[in-house]
Every structure is written in C-alpha cells, then in structure tokens.
C-alpha cells in the first residue's frame, strides 16, 4: 500500500501543487478522487470544512493545506535537495512566489475558468463527485457544486471592471515567464523548488488543462505550457538553483508585477486585520475576510474581500526575511528596492497568525 494518500482532483488548483511536488519528491503516494463520499467520510470529519487537497500520512494523520503537506512530507522523507531553497534570499523569493501563486494568480485562473470554460467545468465537477451517474446527471451535480467556486469570483476581485486588467496582466505575465524560461528551465535555476510547485497551482488545472485556457497558453506562451508539463510531471531538472543565492534577472519582471498588484492589496488587508485584531485575544479564530478592499490590476480597479489567508502566506515570507543575517538582508533589500517591494522591509502584521485544527487563529 502506498505510504501517502492524496485526496484531490485533477480540476483542483491546490491538488496540482501538491501532486507536482509529490512526484518530484519521489514520494510513494496514491491519489484518490475526492468524491462526495470522501468529503463525507474523510474530509469533513477530519478537517471540519469542505476543502481539497487533503493528505493521509503514513501514520494515518490527516493534513490539510499544501504548505503543511509539503513541510510534513519533507520532514518525513529526509531527501535532498530540499524543496525550500536552503539559502536565504532564494528561500525568501520562493515564499514570495508561493504567496503569488497561491493567493494572487487565483484571479486569472478563476476568471478564465468561469468565463471561458464554464460548461466544461460543470461536467468535470460532476464527473469527479459522482462518477457512477450519467453525463447529464453529473452535469446537474457539477453545476450545483461548481456554483460555490464560481461564487468566489467577486470575493477574489473578478468583476466586469477588473476583467480587462486581469487579462492584460495575465497575458503580460505569460510573456515575462516565457522570457525567463528562455534563460532558465525553472523559476530559480536548473531544478524546480517550492516556487515552481506554487505556480503550478494556477497554471496547471485552470490555465493549462481547462480547454480554452490551455489553447490560449499554448498559443501565447508555448514555453510556459512546456514548463507546466515538465513541472507537473515531477521532472527533476538537470542541475542546481542559481549559484551564490542569486535571483535570476529574468524573474524580476514577475516579482515587480507581484509587488505592483498584490502588495497594495496585502497592505490594505493588513490595516483591516489590525482593526479586527485590536480587541480579540490569542486563540480566537480568524474570519476568512475582514471586510472589503479595492484591488487594482493594470489600472482596472474593483472590490475584493480582504481575505485573511494571504496574510498567513505573507507571514511565512516575512519570517524568512527576519531570519536573515546582515549580508543576506542587504541583498534582499536591494532586490526589494529593484522590484518595488521596499514596503516589505518594514511590513509588520499587527499580530501573529497561527493555524489550529486546519483553521487560522490569532497566535
Ligand atoms: N490554502 C489551501 C487552499 C486549498 C483550497 O482553496 N482548495 C480549493 C480547491 S483547489 C477548495 O477546496 N476550496 C474550498 C473553499 O475554499 O471553500 C491549500 O494550500 O491547500
């Protein structure tokens, strides 16, 4: 029997991230489709809310959240090279790109799925949750289940006002990533790391595998489509990360895009978090959102929920920054200044976040 079981789905953003990592790691795992029965018997009793992917570890414990799954498999497998770069600046950048892949590229991923692949997505959702039913019956179930995900569009900031900006930004991102791939096979060098698996989240299930989105990616950025194929297959790469803890120059346009678009949203969210955290005590469950913010993408602005989870991913990146020695911090500051991210040097969350029973709480 395989050591690990990953409960997820081919259509799922975060299952793609975990799967690509597990393949690369060479972990002995099997994937089981998260059918309605799996949600009822495994996910809800152990996690408390309906979410995938969920991982059963060799000792039977259930882990949710891809960062935790990756961390726990890394600790259990003891293999080299580590998925999280061992050197400080690359580690920081990998965590920033995890924040970007997990919590910002959701906008193009979800927009392209639900604007251009809606019927296809309903059929896929239905087929995975009720494989025993007929195609029309699956479609009806898929439509019901899919509405929950489609309903996340305004929460993320996808509206008629922002869609032109989301499309312009995504197409420019594809160009930037293609130019990077002309010089380096993976994000930080000659082999994949956490940054690559994090970008597989949006770029595999939604933007490559959804038919209309995949056509667009292959047309505009065949090198990105090819990177998706290699990375999702768990390819090991042919060498190491860039030497001397450097960040490839060709990655800077992508980091600049992240700082320009995502950082203001994080800062606004953090202000609302501060207001909420002012009168709550340690251990209090953190709501999924603190209110509303305005997101701006390529000059197109619209409302979005001030979601708390991105601050959790940001806290991990800021911890890596704080842990740096003076030399690494000086190099990080130079990088931040060149990508428009200097605000991160002094960025403070008003209170620390923690996770308890698969939910965010105030530490
Ligand atoms: N932070 C979580 C996110 C998981 C997640 O959002 N999964 C999606 C499917 S890809 C889901 O099930 N969402 C349901 C929900 O958020 O209510 C992770 O990294 O595992």
mmCIF file of C-alpha atoms and ligand atoms in Angstrom:
data_model
loop_
_atom_site.group_PDB
_atom_site.id
_atom_site.type_symbol
_atom_site.label_atom_id
_atom_site.label_comp_id
_atom_site.label_asym_id
_atom_site.label_seq_id
_atom_site.Cartn_x
_atom_site.Cartn_y
_atom_site.Cartn_z
ATOM 1 C CA UNK A 1 0.000 0.000 0.000
ATOM 2 C CA UNK A 2 1.414 3.430 -0.866
ATOM 3 C CA UNK A 3 2.652 5.432 2.111
ATOM 4 C CA UNK A 4 0.614 8.562 1.417
ATOM 5 C CA UNK A 5 -2.890 9.129 0.041
ATOM 6 C CA UNK A 6 -3.688 12.460 -1.575
ATOM 7 C CA UNK A 7 -7.411 13.170 -1.783
ATOM 8 C CA UNK A 8 -7.969 15.697 -4.514
ATOM 9 C CA UNK A 9 -8.985 16.197 -8.117
ATOM 10 C CA UNK A 10 -7.484 16.891 -11.495
ATOM 11 C CA UNK A 11 -9.597 20.092 -11.786
ATOM 12 C CA UNK A 12 -8.303 21.423 -8.477
ATOM 13 C CA UNK A 13 -5.780 24.239 -8.200
ATOM 14 C CA UNK A 14 -4.100 23.170 -4.991
ATOM 15 C CA UNK A 15 -4.176 19.443 -5.738
ATOM 16 C CA UNK A 16 -1.962 20.218 -8.758
ATOM 17 C CA UNK A 17 0.545 21.967 -6.495
ATOM 18 C CA UNK A 18 0.712 19.004 -4.066
ATOM 19 C CA UNK A 19 0.775 16.385 -6.844
ATOM 20 C CA UNK A 20 3.621 18.016 -8.763
ATOM 21 C CA UNK A 21 5.633 18.321 -5.548
ATOM 22 C CA UNK A 22 4.995 14.678 -4.511
ATOM 23 C CA UNK A 23 6.030 13.412 -7.946
ATOM 24 C CA UNK A 24 9.205 15.492 -7.903
ATOM 25 C CA UNK A 25 9.975 14.294 -4.365
ATOM 26 C CA UNK A 26 9.551 10.688 -5.465
ATOM 27 C CA UNK A 27 7.169 10.089 -2.545
ATOM 28 C CA UNK A 28 5.289 6.810 -2.506
ATOM 29 C CA UNK A 29 1.742 8.137 -2.853
ATOM 30 C CA UNK A 30 -1.567 7.394 -4.480
ATOM 31 C CA UNK A 31 -4.185 9.918 -5.420
ATOM 32 C CA UNK A 32 -7.837 9.305 -4.685
ATOM 33 C CA UNK A 33 -10.588 11.368 -6.189
ATOM 34 C CA UNK A 34 -12.420 13.486 -3.650
ATOM 35 C CA UNK A 35 -15.895 12.114 -4.330
ATOM 36 C CA UNK A 36 -18.933 13.134 -2.266
ATOM 37 C CA UNK A 37 -18.239 10.048 -0.141
ATOM 38 C CA UNK A 38 -14.625 11.101 0.510
ATOM 39 C CA UNK A 39 -15.814 14.548 1.583
ATOM 40 C CA UNK A 40 -18.345 12.950 3.922
ATOM 41 C CA UNK A 41 -16.151 10.194 5.371
ATOM 42 C CA UNK A 42 -12.673 11.710 5.405
ATOM 43 C CA UNK A 43 -12.538 15.431 4.748
ATOM 44 C CA UNK A 44 -15.406 16.809 6.834
ATOM 45 C CA UNK A 45 -14.752 14.683 9.959
ATOM 46 C CA UNK A 46 -11.010 15.473 9.960
ATOM 47 C CA UNK A 47 -10.776 18.972 8.531
ATOM 48 C CA UNK A 48 -14.122 20.385 9.562
ATOM 49 C CA UNK A 49 -14.906 22.107 6.261
ATOM 50 C CA UNK A 50 -15.040 21.062 2.608
ATOM 51 C CA UNK A 51 -11.641 21.624 1.015
ATOM 52 C CA UNK A 52 -9.072 19.768 -1.093
ATOM 53 C CA UNK A 53 -6.377 18.587 -1.231
ATOM 54 C CA UNK A 54 -6.160 16.581 1.939
ATOM 55 C CA UNK A 55 -3.319 14.174 2.647
ATOM 56 C CA UNK A 56 -3.303 10.976 4.695
ATOM 57 C CA UNK A 57 0.175 10.488 6.131
ATOM 58 C CA UNK A 58 1.751 7.050 6.706
ATOM 59 C CA UNK A 59 0.671 7.135 10.386
ATOM 60 C CA UNK A 60 -2.920 7.878 9.361
ATOM 61 C CA UNK A 61 -2.937 11.542 10.351
ATOM 62 C CA UNK A 62 -4.758 13.888 8.017
ATOM 63 C CA UNK A 63 -3.057 17.078 6.858
ATOM 64 C CA UNK A 64 -4.702 19.971 5.063
ATOM 65 C CA UNK A 65 -3.057 22.932 3.402
ATOM 66 C CA UNK A 66 -0.487 22.405 0.719
ATOM 67 C CA UNK A 67 2.261 24.234 2.643
ATOM 68 C CA UNK A 68 1.750 21.878 5.600
ATOM 69 C CA UNK A 69 1.555 18.829 3.344
ATOM 70 C CA UNK A 70 4.837 19.799 1.693
ATOM 71 C CA UNK A 71 6.530 20.607 5.002
ATOM 72 C CA UNK A 72 5.462 17.332 6.593
ATOM 73 C CA UNK A 73 6.494 15.203 3.618
ATOM 74 C CA UNK A 74 9.857 16.999 3.532
ATOM 75 C CA UNK A 75 10.356 16.189 7.231
ATOM 76 C CA UNK A 76 9.292 12.558 6.782
ATOM 77 C CA UNK A 77 11.285 11.835 3.627
ATOM 78 C CA UNK A 78 14.636 13.479 4.561
ATOM 79 C CA UNK A 79 15.684 13.778 0.941
ATOM 80 C CA UNK A 80 17.891 16.228 -0.893
ATOM 81 C CA UNK A 81 17.687 18.720 -2.425
ATOM 82 C CA UNK A 82 15.145 20.407 -0.160
ATOM 83 C CA UNK A 83 12.047 21.842 -1.844
ATOM 84 C CA UNK A 84 12.518 25.105 0.045
ATOM 85 C CA UNK A 85 15.820 26.640 -1.079
ATOM 86 C CA UNK A 86 18.489 26.318 1.594
ATOM 87 C CA UNK A 87 19.950 29.790 1.012
ATOM 88 C CA UNK A 88 18.234 32.863 2.482
ATOM 89 C CA UNK A 89 17.407 35.066 -0.495
ATOM 90 C CA UNK A 90 16.187 32.241 -2.687
ATOM 91 C CA UNK A 91 14.159 30.928 0.246
ATOM 92 C CA UNK A 92 12.527 34.344 0.693
ATOM 93 C CA UNK A 93 11.761 34.642 -3.032
ATOM 94 C CA UNK A 94 10.343 31.107 -3.148
ATOM 95 C CA UNK A 95 7.990 32.029 -0.296
ATOM 96 C CA UNK A 96 7.015 35.277 -2.035
ATOM 97 C CA UNK A 97 6.221 33.293 -5.166
ATOM 98 C CA UNK A 98 4.196 30.854 -3.077
ATOM 99 C CA UNK A 99 2.188 33.860 -1.870
ATOM 100 C CA UNK A 100 1.773 34.964 -5.500
ATOM 101 C CA UNK A 101 0.862 31.534 -6.903
ATOM 102 C CA UNK A 102 -1.463 30.564 -4.068
ATOM 103 C CA UNK A 103 -3.127 33.879 -3.386
ATOM 104 C CA UNK A 104 -2.974 36.167 -6.438
ATOM 105 C CA UNK A 105 -2.856 34.136 -9.634
ATOM 106 C CA UNK A 106 -6.212 32.826 -8.409
ATOM 107 C CA UNK A 107 -7.660 35.858 -10.214
ATOM 108 C CA UNK A 108 -6.708 34.891 -13.788
ATOM 109 C CA UNK A 109 -7.136 31.174 -13.021
ATOM 110 C CA UNK A 110 -10.698 31.578 -11.789
ATOM 111 C CA UNK A 111 -11.613 34.242 -14.324
ATOM 112 C CA UNK A 112 -10.548 32.191 -17.343
ATOM 113 C CA UNK A 113 -12.199 29.024 -15.973
ATOM 114 C CA UNK A 114 -15.556 30.571 -15.239
ATOM 115 C CA UNK A 115 -15.716 32.985 -18.167
ATOM 116 C CA UNK A 116 -14.473 30.713 -20.944
ATOM 117 C CA UNK A 117 -14.825 27.106 -19.670
ATOM 118 C CA UNK A 118 -17.967 27.160 -17.544
ATOM 119 C CA UNK A 119 -19.908 24.228 -19.035
ATOM 120 C CA UNK A 120 -16.804 22.113 -19.306
ATOM 121 C CA UNK A 121 -16.013 22.827 -15.639
ATOM 122 C CA UNK A 122 -19.535 21.763 -14.551
ATOM 123 C CA UNK A 123 -19.129 18.438 -16.377
ATOM 124 C CA UNK A 124 -15.737 17.891 -14.757
ATOM 125 C CA UNK A 125 -17.006 18.759 -11.280
ATOM 126 C CA UNK A 126 -19.945 16.371 -11.730
ATOM 127 C CA UNK A 127 -17.804 13.531 -13.076
ATOM 128 C CA UNK A 128 -15.485 13.656 -10.112
ATOM 129 C CA UNK A 129 -18.070 13.898 -7.389
ATOM 130 C CA UNK A 130 -20.486 11.273 -8.794
ATOM 131 C CA UNK A 131 -18.579 9.041 -11.235
ATOM 132 C CA UNK A 132 -21.387 6.431 -11.191
ATOM 133 C CA UNK A 133 -24.046 8.759 -12.679
ATOM 134 C CA UNK A 134 -24.876 9.539 -16.319
ATOM 135 C CA UNK A 135 -23.301 12.566 -18.043
ATOM 136 C CA UNK A 136 -26.491 14.736 -17.786
ATOM 137 C CA UNK A 137 -26.888 13.833 -14.108
ATOM 138 C CA UNK A 138 -23.213 14.624 -13.487
ATOM 139 C CA UNK A 139 -23.647 17.991 -15.198
ATOM 140 C CA UNK A 140 -26.503 18.892 -12.845
ATOM 141 C CA UNK A 141 -24.488 17.911 -9.751
ATOM 142 C CA UNK A 142 -21.416 19.662 -11.163
ATOM 143 C CA UNK A 143 -23.452 22.812 -11.697
ATOM 144 C CA UNK A 144 -24.581 22.773 -8.089
ATOM 145 C CA UNK A 145 -21.065 22.146 -6.729
ATOM 146 C CA UNK A 146 -19.408 24.473 -9.227
ATOM 147 C CA UNK A 147 -21.600 27.415 -8.205
ATOM 148 C CA UNK A 148 -19.728 27.546 -4.893
ATOM 149 C CA UNK A 149 -16.428 28.052 -6.723
ATOM 150 C CA UNK A 150 -17.842 30.407 -9.339
ATOM 151 C CA UNK A 151 -19.276 32.376 -6.432
ATOM 152 C CA UNK A 152 -15.699 33.095 -5.316
ATOM 153 C CA UNK A 153 -15.081 35.391 -8.303
ATOM 154 C CA UNK A 154 -16.298 38.652 -6.705
ATOM 155 C CA UNK A 155 -14.630 37.660 -3.427
ATOM 156 C CA UNK A 156 -11.295 37.470 -5.259
ATOM 157 C CA UNK A 157 -11.855 40.711 -7.164
ATOM 158 C CA UNK A 158 -13.020 39.369 -10.541
ATOM 159 C CA UNK A 159 -15.710 41.774 -11.848
ATOM 160 C CA UNK A 160 -16.549 43.327 -15.206
ATOM 161 C CA UNK A 161 -14.448 46.356 -14.103
ATOM 162 C CA UNK A 162 -11.335 44.326 -13.335
ATOM 163 C CA UNK A 163 -11.523 41.655 -16.066
ATOM 164 C CA UNK A 164 -9.751 43.738 -18.742
ATOM 165 C CA UNK A 165 -6.885 44.338 -16.280
ATOM 166 C CA UNK A 166 -6.759 40.670 -15.254
ATOM 167 C CA UNK A 167 -6.493 39.580 -18.894
ATOM 168 C CA UNK A 168 -3.881 42.193 -19.760
ATOM 169 C CA UNK A 169 -1.840 41.293 -16.697
ATOM 170 C CA UNK A 170 -2.040 37.539 -17.311
ATOM 171 C CA UNK A 171 -1.001 37.870 -20.944
ATOM 172 C CA UNK A 172 1.924 40.095 -19.948
ATOM 173 C CA UNK A 173 2.850 37.603 -17.211
ATOM 174 C CA UNK A 174 2.930 34.826 -19.833
ATOM 175 C CA UNK A 175 5.358 36.937 -21.887
ATOM 176 C CA UNK A 176 7.559 37.603 -18.859
ATOM 177 C CA UNK A 177 7.586 33.973 -17.821
ATOM 178 C CA UNK A 178 8.395 32.875 -21.393
ATOM 179 C CA UNK A 179 11.401 35.208 -21.478
ATOM 180 C CA UNK A 180 12.539 33.815 -18.140
ATOM 181 C CA UNK A 181 12.231 30.263 -19.475
ATOM 182 C CA UNK A 182 14.426 31.159 -22.456
ATOM 183 C CA UNK A 183 17.236 31.538 -19.918
ATOM 184 C CA UNK A 184 16.363 29.105 -17.106
ATOM 185 C CA UNK A 185 14.343 25.869 -17.148
ATOM 186 C CA UNK A 186 12.746 26.565 -13.733
ATOM 187 C CA UNK A 187 11.991 29.656 -11.657
ATOM 188 C CA UNK A 188 15.157 29.748 -9.594
ATOM 189 C CA UNK A 189 17.522 27.830 -11.831
ATOM 190 C CA UNK A 190 18.139 24.384 -13.222
ATOM 191 C CA UNK A 191 15.787 22.473 -10.960
ATOM 192 C CA UNK A 192 12.310 23.066 -9.544
ATOM 193 C CA UNK A 193 11.668 24.290 -5.992
ATOM 194 C CA UNK A 194 8.683 25.449 -3.943
ATOM 195 C CA UNK A 195 8.256 28.451 -6.265
ATOM 196 C CA UNK A 196 7.627 26.185 -9.258
ATOM 197 C CA UNK A 197 5.131 23.952 -7.457
ATOM 198 C CA UNK A 198 3.294 27.034 -6.214
ATOM 199 C CA UNK A 199 2.870 28.409 -9.731
ATOM 200 C CA UNK A 200 1.662 25.001 -10.908
ATOM 201 C CA UNK A 201 -1.437 25.655 -8.739
ATOM 202 C CA UNK A 202 -2.941 28.246 -11.097
ATOM 203 C CA UNK A 203 -1.046 27.306 -14.230
ATOM 204 C CA UNK A 204 -1.928 23.596 -14.405
ATOM 205 C CA UNK A 205 -5.564 22.791 -13.608
ATOM 206 C CA UNK A 206 -7.141 26.069 -14.657
ATOM 207 C CA UNK A 207 -4.867 27.787 -17.131
ATOM 208 C CA UNK A 208 -3.400 24.745 -18.913
ATOM 209 C CA UNK A 209 -5.912 21.925 -18.504
ATOM 210 C CA UNK A 210 -9.165 23.865 -18.953
ATOM 211 C CA UNK A 211 -9.527 23.616 -22.753
ATOM 212 C CA UNK A 212 -9.982 27.280 -23.743
ATOM 213 C CA UNK A 213 -7.361 28.479 -21.276
ATOM 214 C CA UNK A 214 -4.922 25.813 -22.434
ATOM 215 C CA UNK A 215 -5.385 26.883 -26.054
ATOM 216 C CA UNK A 216 -4.526 30.447 -25.074
ATOM 217 C CA UNK A 217 -1.439 29.422 -23.104
ATOM 218 C CA UNK A 218 -0.137 27.215 -25.915
ATOM 219 C CA UNK A 219 -0.740 29.978 -28.433
ATOM 220 C CA UNK A 220 0.788 32.866 -26.477
ATOM 221 C CA UNK A 221 3.385 31.070 -24.403
ATOM 222 C CA UNK A 222 4.327 27.579 -25.597
ATOM 223 C CA UNK A 223 7.400 27.636 -23.340
ATOM 224 C CA UNK A 224 5.151 28.128 -20.304
ATOM 225 C CA UNK A 225 2.928 25.240 -21.413
ATOM 226 C CA UNK A 226 6.023 23.099 -21.744
ATOM 227 C CA UNK A 227 7.202 24.171 -18.250
ATOM 228 C CA UNK A 228 3.754 23.194 -16.897
ATOM 229 C CA UNK A 229 4.117 19.742 -18.481
ATOM 230 C CA UNK A 230 7.626 19.194 -17.101
ATOM 231 C CA UNK A 231 6.915 20.537 -13.648
ATOM 232 C CA UNK A 232 3.580 18.790 -13.247
ATOM 233 C CA UNK A 233 5.240 15.526 -14.303
ATOM 234 C CA UNK A 234 7.711 15.928 -11.429
ATOM 235 C CA UNK A 235 10.790 16.361 -13.624
ATOM 236 C CA UNK A 236 13.933 16.611 -11.511
ATOM 237 C CA UNK A 237 15.773 19.160 -13.624
ATOM 238 C CA UNK A 238 19.362 18.956 -14.739
ATOM 239 C CA UNK A 239 21.248 20.918 -12.127
ATOM 240 C CA UNK A 240 21.051 23.234 -9.175
ATOM 241 C CA UNK A 241 19.386 26.501 -8.244
ATOM 242 C CA UNK A 242 21.210 29.643 -9.414
ATOM 243 C CA UNK A 243 24.685 29.893 -7.876
ATOM 244 C CA UNK A 244 25.546 32.044 -4.852
ATOM 245 C CA UNK A 245 21.973 32.591 -3.704
ATOM 246 C CA UNK A 246 21.263 34.879 -6.668
ATOM 247 C CA UNK A 247 17.856 35.595 -8.185
ATOM 248 C CA UNK A 248 17.758 35.360 -11.990
ATOM 249 C CA UNK A 249 17.410 38.831 -13.586
ATOM 250 C CA UNK A 250 14.655 37.469 -15.822
ATOM 251 C CA UNK A 251 12.497 36.777 -12.762
ATOM 252 C CA UNK A 252 12.425 40.442 -11.761
ATOM 253 C CA UNK A 253 9.555 41.479 -14.095
ATOM 254 C CA UNK A 254 7.346 38.808 -12.497
ATOM 255 C CA UNK A 255 8.305 39.910 -8.979
ATOM 256 C CA UNK A 256 7.653 43.542 -9.972
ATOM 257 C CA UNK A 257 4.215 42.551 -11.212
ATOM 258 C CA UNK A 258 3.539 40.808 -7.903
ATOM 259 C CA UNK A 259 4.635 43.856 -5.888
ATOM 260 C CA UNK A 260 2.637 46.245 -8.070
ATOM 261 C CA UNK A 261 -0.595 44.257 -7.929
ATOM 262 C CA UNK A 262 -0.608 42.087 -4.818
ATOM 263 C CA UNK A 263 1.350 44.138 -2.295
ATOM 264 C CA UNK A 264 -1.166 47.042 -2.115
ATOM 265 C CA UNK A 265 -3.965 44.506 -1.576
ATOM 266 C CA UNK A 266 -1.990 42.885 1.244
ATOM 267 C CA UNK A 267 -1.309 46.262 2.852
ATOM 268 C CA UNK A 268 -4.974 47.237 2.759
ATOM 269 C CA UNK A 269 -5.966 43.835 4.148
ATOM 270 C CA UNK A 270 -3.411 44.238 6.919
ATOM 271 C CA UNK A 271 -4.985 47.525 8.024
ATOM 272 C CA UNK A 272 -8.375 45.849 8.332
ATOM 273 C CA UNK A 273 -6.725 42.942 10.157
ATOM 274 C CA UNK A 274 -5.219 45.417 12.637
ATOM 275 C CA UNK A 275 -8.674 46.865 13.346
ATOM 276 C CA UNK A 276 -10.098 43.383 13.914
ATOM 277 C CA UNK A 277 -7.153 42.137 15.990
ATOM 278 C CA UNK A 278 -7.219 45.160 18.326
ATOM 279 C CA UNK A 279 -9.809 43.659 20.627
ATOM 280 C CA UNK A 280 -9.513 39.917 20.302
ATOM 281 C CA UNK A 281 -7.438 37.531 22.343
ATOM 282 C CA UNK A 282 -4.930 34.851 21.445
ATOM 283 C CA UNK A 283 -6.523 31.683 20.092
ATOM 284 C CA UNK A 284 -9.528 33.483 18.551
ATOM 285 C CA UNK A 285 -10.475 32.009 15.160
ATOM 286 C CA UNK A 286 -9.663 34.444 12.372
ATOM 287 C CA UNK A 287 -12.501 35.142 9.903
ATOM 288 C CA UNK A 288 -11.928 34.283 6.243
ATOM 289 C CA UNK A 289 -12.163 38.021 5.452
ATOM 290 C CA UNK A 290 -12.032 41.266 7.416
ATOM 291 C CA UNK A 291 -14.141 43.397 5.104
ATOM 292 C CA UNK A 292 -13.579 44.819 1.648
ATOM 293 C CA UNK A 293 -10.582 46.244 -0.182
ATOM 294 C CA UNK A 294 -10.018 47.644 -3.661
ATOM 295 C CA UNK A 295 -7.681 45.742 -5.959
ATOM 296 C CA UNK A 296 -6.053 47.408 -8.954
ATOM 297 C CA UNK A 297 -4.685 45.438 -11.876
ATOM 298 C CA UNK A 298 -3.259 47.221 -14.909
ATOM 299 C CA UNK A 299 -5.243 50.360 -13.968
ATOM 300 C CA UNK A 300 -8.527 48.473 -13.589
ATOM 301 C CA UNK A 301 -9.874 48.693 -10.051
ATOM 302 C CA UNK A 302 -12.662 46.849 -8.270
ATOM 303 C CA UNK A 303 -13.679 45.489 -4.878
ATOM 304 C CA UNK A 304 -12.452 42.246 -3.345
ATOM 305 C CA UNK A 305 -12.758 40.605 0.053
ATOM 306 C CA UNK A 306 -9.919 41.414 2.465
ATOM 307 C CA UNK A 307 -9.070 37.722 2.811
ATOM 308 C CA UNK A 308 -7.044 36.633 5.813
ATOM 309 C CA UNK A 309 -5.260 33.625 4.322
ATOM 310 C CA UNK A 310 -2.872 35.667 2.121
ATOM 311 C CA UNK A 311 -1.546 37.244 5.337
ATOM 312 C CA UNK A 312 -0.670 33.767 6.575
ATOM 313 C CA UNK A 313 1.386 33.096 3.455
ATOM 314 C CA UNK A 314 2.906 36.584 3.775
ATOM 315 C CA UNK A 315 3.867 35.902 7.390
ATOM 316 C CA UNK A 316 5.910 32.880 6.236
ATOM 317 C CA UNK A 317 7.814 35.065 3.743
ATOM 318 C CA UNK A 318 8.371 37.831 6.314
ATOM 319 C CA UNK A 319 9.678 35.276 8.809
ATOM 320 C CA UNK A 320 12.253 34.181 6.226
ATOM 321 C CA UNK A 321 13.249 37.835 5.752
ATOM 322 C CA UNK A 322 13.557 38.416 9.503
ATOM 323 C CA UNK A 323 15.697 35.300 9.919
ATOM 324 C CA UNK A 324 18.360 36.626 7.524
ATOM 325 C CA UNK A 325 21.802 37.723 8.660
ATOM 326 C CA UNK A 326 23.009 41.225 7.769
ATOM 327 C CA UNK A 327 24.591 40.225 4.464
ATOM 328 C CA UNK A 328 21.529 38.372 3.197
ATOM 329 C CA UNK A 329 19.230 41.160 4.398
ATOM 330 C CA UNK A 330 21.266 43.723 2.475
ATOM 331 C CA UNK A 331 20.901 41.608 -0.659
ATOM 332 C CA UNK A 332 17.169 41.152 -0.009
ATOM 333 C CA UNK A 333 16.736 44.907 0.485
ATOM 334 C CA UNK A 334 18.491 45.577 -2.812
ATOM 335 C CA UNK A 335 16.196 43.107 -4.533
ATOM 336 C CA UNK A 336 13.101 44.568 -2.869
ATOM 337 C CA UNK A 337 14.076 48.060 -3.913
ATOM 338 C CA UNK A 338 14.579 46.928 -7.519
ATOM 339 C CA UNK A 339 11.139 45.256 -7.699
ATOM 340 C CA UNK A 340 9.127 47.996 -5.972
ATOM 341 C CA UNK A 341 8.781 45.949 -2.790
ATOM 342 C CA UNK A 342 10.635 48.122 -0.273
ATOM 343 C CA UNK A 343 7.471 48.383 1.819
ATOM 344 C CA UNK A 344 8.083 44.769 2.840
ATOM 345 C CA UNK A 345 11.247 45.796 4.701
ATOM 346 C CA UNK A 346 9.173 47.332 7.467
ATOM 347 C CA UNK A 347 5.916 45.488 6.947
ATOM 348 C CA UNK A 348 4.501 44.331 10.269
ATOM 349 C CA UNK A 349 1.469 42.196 10.850
ATOM 350 C CA UNK A 350 -0.301 43.699 13.895
ATOM 351 C CA UNK A 351 -0.435 40.241 15.485
ATOM 352 C CA UNK A 352 0.941 36.843 14.575
ATOM 353 C CA UNK A 353 -1.236 34.263 12.928
ATOM 354 C CA UNK A 354 -1.204 30.543 13.652
ATOM 355 C CA UNK A 355 -3.116 27.510 12.415
ATOM 356 C CA UNK A 356 -5.097 25.263 14.697
ATOM 357 C CA UNK A 357 -7.353 22.400 13.591
ATOM 358 C CA UNK A 358 -6.996 23.421 9.939
ATOM 359 C CA UNK A 359 -8.134 26.986 10.633
ATOM 360 C CA UNK A 360 -6.368 30.308 11.120
ATOM 361 C CA UNK A 361 -6.298 31.645 14.681
ATOM 362 C CA UNK A 362 -4.644 34.581 16.362
ATOM 363 C CA UNK A 363 -1.362 33.263 17.809
HETATM 364 N N1 LIG B 1 -4.608 27.048 1.401
HETATM 365 C C1 LIG B 1 -5.201 25.813 0.955
HETATM 366 C C2 LIG B 1 -6.214 26.118 -0.137
HETATM 367 C C3 LIG B 1 -6.998 24.931 -0.596
HETATM 368 C C4 LIG B 1 -8.155 25.359 -1.472
HETATM 369 O O1 LIG B 1 -8.527 26.536 -1.553
HETATM 370 N N2 LIG B 1 -8.716 24.364 -2.167
HETATM 371 C C5 LIG B 1 -9.858 24.602 -3.020
HETATM 372 C C6 LIG B 1 -9.850 23.655 -4.191
HETATM 373 S S1 LIG B 1 -8.384 23.795 -5.144
HETATM 374 C C7 LIG B 1 -11.100 24.322 -2.214
HETATM 375 O O2 LIG B 1 -11.424 23.183 -1.931
HETATM 376 N N3 LIG B 1 -11.744 25.381 -1.752
HETATM 377 C C8 LIG B 1 -12.932 25.297 -0.984
HETATM 378 C C9 LIG B 1 -13.073 26.502 -0.115
HETATM 379 O O3 LIG B 1 -12.088 27.287 -0.029
HETATM 380 O O4 LIG B 1 -14.134 26.667 0.471
HETATM 381 C C10 LIG B 1 -4.077 24.888 0.455
HETATM 382 O O5 LIG B 1 -2.992 25.351 0.128
HETATM 383 O O6 LIG B 1 -4.312 23.677 0.496
#
